[in-house]
Amino acid sequence: MNWKKVMVCVFAFSLMGGSVFADSITQKVRVWMNGKEFQDGGYIIDGKTYVPIREFDGVVKFNSDTNKVEFIKPNVHIFLFNGDTVFGNVNKGKLKFNVFCQVDSLSDDVASVKVAITDPSGKVKDIQSQDVSGSQKDNFWFRTYDFTYDFSSAGKYKVGFYIKATKTSDYVLVSQKVITALN
């Protein structure tokens, strides 16, 4: 009967010791980028910091056969045009404009791209999308048609450039430009 108590105590203390050891080499940390906190945070393990790659606004592909993660994030420069004039801030109200995106360093084939605008409350409106051919892979330009948008309230609006890796995947944000609507 005594040996059972000893075994239970040994087992309990070994579990406690293991968790104390694990906590000493693994530390959960809060991660912030551009004023926004990552949902999942990160970890410090043996002095190295690990963060979730999906939080970095790019396309993440995982191949379970090769155990390989591929991260696709081209350079995307977004310019906003009202006629021939480049702008960044607007007054509240309707404005007719178009979005010019210059894309380079796209290292992989993608199915399509799109531009959308998100208002200060988080409501997203698609502006325009386009299928991408293999000839546009590395370096191309995408310009939307002129459209009219109502900046109905003051605040920050985000014009986003999205990539769809395959025809069946979802669009993923890879770049954005902020428009501030003033009173």
C-alpha positions as a LaTeX table, in Angstrom:
\begin{tabular}{lrrr}
\hline
Residue & $x$ (\AA) & $y$ (\AA) & $z$ (\AA) \\
\hline
Met1 & 0.00 & 0.00 & 0.00 \\
Asn2 & 2.86 & 2.41 & 0.81 \\
Trp3 & 4.58 & 1.81 & $-2.52$ \\
Lys4 & 1.43 & 3.00 & $-4.35$ \\
Lys5 & 1.56 & 6.32 & $-2.46$ \\
Val6 & 5.26 & 6.67 & $-3.26$ \\
Met7 & 4.64 & 6.00 & $-6.97$ \\
Val8 & 1.79 & 8.53 & $-7.09$ \\
Cys9 & 4.00 & 11.15 & $-5.40$ \\
Val10 & 6.95 & 10.42 & $-7.72$ \\
Phe11 & 4.65 & 10.65 & $-10.75$ \\
Ala12 & 3.07 & 13.92 & $-9.53$ \\
Phe13 & 6.43 & 15.52 & $-8.75$ \\
Ser14 & 7.85 & 14.45 & $-12.12$ \\
Leu15 & 4.93 & 16.11 & $-13.91$ \\
Met16 & 5.40 & 19.28 & $-11.87$ \\
Gly17 & 9.15 & 19.28 & $-12.51$ \\
Gly18 & 8.62 & 18.76 & $-16.24$ \\
Ser19 & 6.21 & 21.65 & $-16.52$ \\
Val20 & 8.50 & 23.95 & $-14.53$ \\
Phe21 & 11.37 & 23.00 & $-16.84$ \\
Ala22 & 9.24 & 23.55 & $-19.97$ \\
Asp23 & 8.12 & 26.96 & $-18.72$ \\
Ser24 & 11.71 & 27.99 & $-18.09$ \\
Ile25 & 12.73 & 27.45 & $-21.74$ \\
Thr26 & 9.45 & 28.51 & $-23.39$ \\
Gln27 & 8.07 & 31.98 & $-22.79$ \\
Lys28 & 4.89 & 33.34 & $-24.42$ \\
Val29 & 5.31 & 36.94 & $-25.60$ \\
Arg30 & 3.02 & 39.61 & $-27.04$ \\
Val31 & 3.98 & 40.65 & $-30.57$ \\
Trp32 & 3.07 & 44.01 & $-32.13$ \\
Met33 & 3.60 & 45.20 & $-35.69$ \\
Asn34 & 2.69 & 48.72 & $-36.88$ \\
Gly35 & 0.54 & 49.33 & $-33.80$ \\
Lys36 & $-1.46$ & 46.10 & $-34.13$ \\
Glu37 & $-1.07$ & 43.15 & $-31.78$ \\
Phe38 & $-0.77$ & 39.68 & $-33.30$ \\
Gln39 & $-3.70$ & 37.50 & $-32.32$ \\
Asp40 & $-1.64$ & 34.43 & $-31.43$ \\
Gly41 & 1.40 & 36.22 & $-30.01$ \\
Gly42 & 4.75 & 34.48 & $-30.13$ \\
Tyr43 & 7.16 & 32.36 & $-28.14$ \\
Ile44 & 10.75 & 32.59 & $-27.04$ \\
Ile45 & 12.31 & 29.13 & $-27.04$ \\
Asp46 & 15.98 & 28.68 & $-26.16$ \\
Gly47 & 16.61 & 32.38 & $-26.79$ \\
Lys48 & 14.99 & 32.45 & $-30.25$ \\
Thr49 & 11.72 & 34.28 & $-30.98$ \\
Tyr50 & 9.04 & 32.45 & $-33.00$ \\
Val51 & 6.03 & 34.29 & $-34.40$ \\
Pro52 & 3.09 & 33.08 & $-36.55$ \\
Ile53 & 3.98 & 33.74 & $-40.20$ \\
Arg54 & 0.32 & 34.16 & $-41.23$ \\
Glu55 & 0.26 & 37.50 & $-39.36$ \\
Phe56 & 2.70 & 39.10 & $-41.82$ \\
Asp57 & 0.20 & 39.89 & $-44.63$ \\
Gly58 & 1.33 & 37.42 & $-47.25$ \\
Val59 & 0.37 & 34.11 & $-48.83$ \\
Val60 & 1.45 & 31.07 & $-46.79$ \\
Lys61 & 1.66 & 27.67 & $-48.47$ \\
Phe62 & 2.44 & 24.50 & $-46.52$ \\
Asn63 & 3.46 & 21.28 & $-48.24$ \\
Ser64 & 2.95 & 18.43 & $-45.77$ \\
Asp65 & 4.82 & 15.96 & $-48.03$ \\
Thr66 & 8.06 & 17.97 & $-47.93$ \\
Asn67 & 7.37 & 19.72 & $-44.60$ \\
Lys68 & 8.04 & 23.02 & $-46.37$ \\
Val69 & 6.46 & 26.41 & $-45.65$ \\
Glu70 & 6.51 & 28.97 & $-48.45$ \\
Phe71 & 5.77 & 32.65 & $-47.79$ \\
Ile72 & 4.86 & 34.85 & $-50.76$ \\
Lys73 & 4.90 & 38.62 & $-50.31$ \\
Pro74 & 5.79 & 40.69 & $-53.36$ \\
Asn75 & 6.70 & 44.37 & $-53.23$ \\
Val76 & 3.50 & 46.28 & $-53.95$ \\
His77 & 3.41 & 50.05 & $-54.30$ \\
Ile78 & $-0.07$ & 51.60 & $-54.24$ \\
Phe79 & $-0.84$ & 55.03 & $-55.72$ \\
Leu80 & $-4.23$ & 56.72 & $-55.59$ \\
Phe81 & $-5.27$ & 59.00 & $-58.47$ \\
Asn82 & $-8.07$ & 61.54 & $-58.69$ \\
Gly83 & $-7.78$ & 62.31 & $-62.41$ \\
Asp84 & $-4.04$ & 62.92 & $-62.87$ \\
Thr85 & $-3.50$ & 64.02 & $-59.25$ \\
Val86 & $-2.02$ & 61.70 & $-56.64$ \\
Phe87 & $-3.67$ & 61.98 & $-53.21$ \\
Gly88 & $-3.62$ & 60.49 & $-49.72$ \\
Asn89 & $-6.12$ & 62.45 & $-47.64$ \\
Val90 & $-9.67$ & 63.36 & $-48.64$ \\
Asn91 & $-12.59$ & 65.36 & $-47.33$ \\
Lys92 & $-15.74$ & 63.51 & $-46.30$ \\
Gly93 & $-18.05$ & 62.84 & $-49.21$ \\
Lys94 & $-17.98$ & 61.15 & $-52.60$ \\
Leu95 & $-14.81$ & 61.01 & $-54.66$ \\
Lys96 & $-14.09$ & 59.50 & $-58.07$ \\
Phe97 & $-10.63$ & 57.90 & $-58.21$ \\
Asn98 & $-8.62$ & 54.89 & $-59.34$ \\
Val99 & $-5.91$ & 52.77 & $-57.75$ \\
Phe100 & $-2.57$ & 52.03 & $-59.44$ \\
Cys101 & $-0.55$ & 49.09 & $-58.08$ \\
Gln102 & 3.01 & 48.35 & $-59.16$ \\
Val103 & 3.97 & 44.76 & $-58.27$ \\
Asp104 & 7.48 & 43.32 & $-58.38$ \\
Ser105 & 9.42 & 40.42 & $-56.87$ \\
Leu106 & 6.46 & 38.06 & $-57.15$ \\
Ser107 & 8.31 & 34.77 & $-56.88$ \\
Asp108 & 5.44 & 32.39 & $-57.59$ \\
Asp109 & 2.47 & 32.03 & $-59.92$ \\
Val110 & $-0.80$ & 33.36 & $-58.53$ \\
Ala111 & $-4.35$ & 33.00 & $-59.86$ \\
Ser112 & $-5.65$ & 36.55 & $-59.44$ \\
Val113 & $-5.32$ & 39.89 & $-57.69$ \\
Lys114 & $-7.85$ & 42.37 & $-56.38$ \\
Val115 & $-8.12$ & 45.80 & $-54.79$ \\
Ala116 & $-10.63$ & 46.50 & $-52.03$ \\
Ile117 & $-11.30$ & 49.35 & $-49.61$ \\
Thr118 & $-12.10$ & 48.96 & $-45.91$ \\
Asp119 & $-13.94$ & 51.75 & $-44.08$ \\
Pro120 & $-13.18$ & 52.78 & $-40.47$ \\
Ser121 & $-15.86$ & 50.38 & $-39.14$ \\
Gly122 & $-14.27$ & 47.39 & $-40.93$ \\
Lys123 & $-16.75$ & 47.06 & $-43.81$ \\
Val124 & $-14.95$ & 45.88 & $-46.98$ \\
Lys125 & $-15.97$ & 46.84 & $-50.52$ \\
Asp126 & $-14.28$ & 45.11 & $-53.46$ \\
Ile127 & $-13.15$ & 47.58 & $-56.11$ \\
Gln128 & $-11.83$ & 45.35 & $-58.90$ \\
Ser129 & $-10.22$ & 41.95 & $-59.44$ \\
Gln130 & $-8.32$ & 40.40 & $-62.32$ \\
Asp131 & $-6.93$ & 37.00 & $-63.24$ \\
Val132 & $-3.14$ & 36.99 & $-63.55$ \\
Ser133 & $-1.35$ & 35.18 & $-66.37$ \\
Gly134 & 2.09 & 33.58 & $-66.08$ \\
Ser135 & 3.62 & 36.40 & $-68.12$ \\
Gln136 & 2.75 & 38.84 & $-65.31$ \\
Lys137 & 4.49 & 36.74 & $-62.68$ \\
Asp138 & 7.53 & 38.77 & $-61.62$ \\
Asn139 & 6.78 & 42.39 & $-62.43$ \\
Phe140 & 3.45 & 43.90 & $-63.49$ \\
Trp141 & 1.06 & 46.81 & $-63.03$ \\
Phe142 & $-2.59$ & 46.70 & $-62.06$ \\
Arg143 & $-4.76$ & 49.77 & $-62.39$ \\
Thr144 & $-8.44$ & 49.85 & $-61.47$ \\
Tyr145 & $-11.06$ & 51.63 & $-63.49$ \\
Asp146 & $-12.32$ & 54.96 & $-62.15$ \\
Phe147 & $-14.95$ & 54.41 & $-59.48$ \\
Thr148 & $-16.83$ & 56.62 & $-57.06$ \\
Tyr149 & $-16.63$ & 55.93 & $-53.35$ \\
Asp150 & $-18.44$ & 57.67 & $-50.50$ \\
Phe151 & $-16.10$ & 58.55 & $-47.64$ \\
Ser152 & $-19.17$ & 58.96 & $-45.44$ \\
Ser153 & $-17.40$ & 59.42 & $-42.12$ \\
Ala154 & $-14.11$ & 60.85 & $-40.93$ \\
Gly155 & $-11.40$ & 58.30 & $-40.19$ \\
Lys156 & $-8.90$ & 55.93 & $-41.73$ \\
Tyr157 & $-9.86$ & 53.96 & $-44.83$ \\
Lys158 & $-7.54$ & 51.19 & $-46.04$ \\
Val159 & $-7.05$ & 50.38 & $-49.71$ \\
Gly160 & $-5.74$ & 46.82 & $-49.84$ \\
Phe161 & $-4.03$ & 44.78 & $-52.55$ \\
Tyr162 & $-4.90$ & 41.09 & $-52.32$ \\
Ile163 & $-3.51$ & 37.94 & $-53.96$ \\
Lys164 & $-5.33$ & 34.68 & $-54.59$ \\
Ala165 & $-2.71$ & 31.91 & $-54.83$ \\
Thr166 & $-4.97$ & 29.36 & $-56.56$ \\
Lys167 & $-8.41$ & 29.53 & $-58.13$ \\
Thr168 & $-9.88$ & 27.72 & $-55.09$ \\
Ser169 & $-8.06$ & 29.62 & $-52.34$ \\
Asp170 & $-9.15$ & 32.81 & $-50.59$ \\
Tyr171 & $-7.73$ & 36.26 & $-51.25$ \\
Val172 & $-4.94$ & 37.29 & $-48.86$ \\
Leu173 & $-3.93$ & 40.89 & $-48.11$ \\
Val174 & $-0.32$ & 41.62 & $-49.08$ \\
Ser175 & $-0.18$ & 45.43 & $-49.05$ \\
Gln176 & $-2.30$ & 48.41 & $-48.09$ \\
Lys177 & $-2.43$ & 52.20 & $-48.29$ \\
Val178 & $-4.29$ & 54.36 & $-45.78$ \\
Ile179 & $-6.55$ & 57.23 & $-46.83$ \\
Thr180 & $-7.56$ & 59.62 & $-44.06$ \\
Ala181 & $-10.98$ & 61.20 & $-44.52$ \\
Leu182 & $-11.13$ & 64.60 & $-42.84$ \\
Asn183 & $-14.24$ & 66.48 & $-41.66$ \\
\hline
\end{tabular}
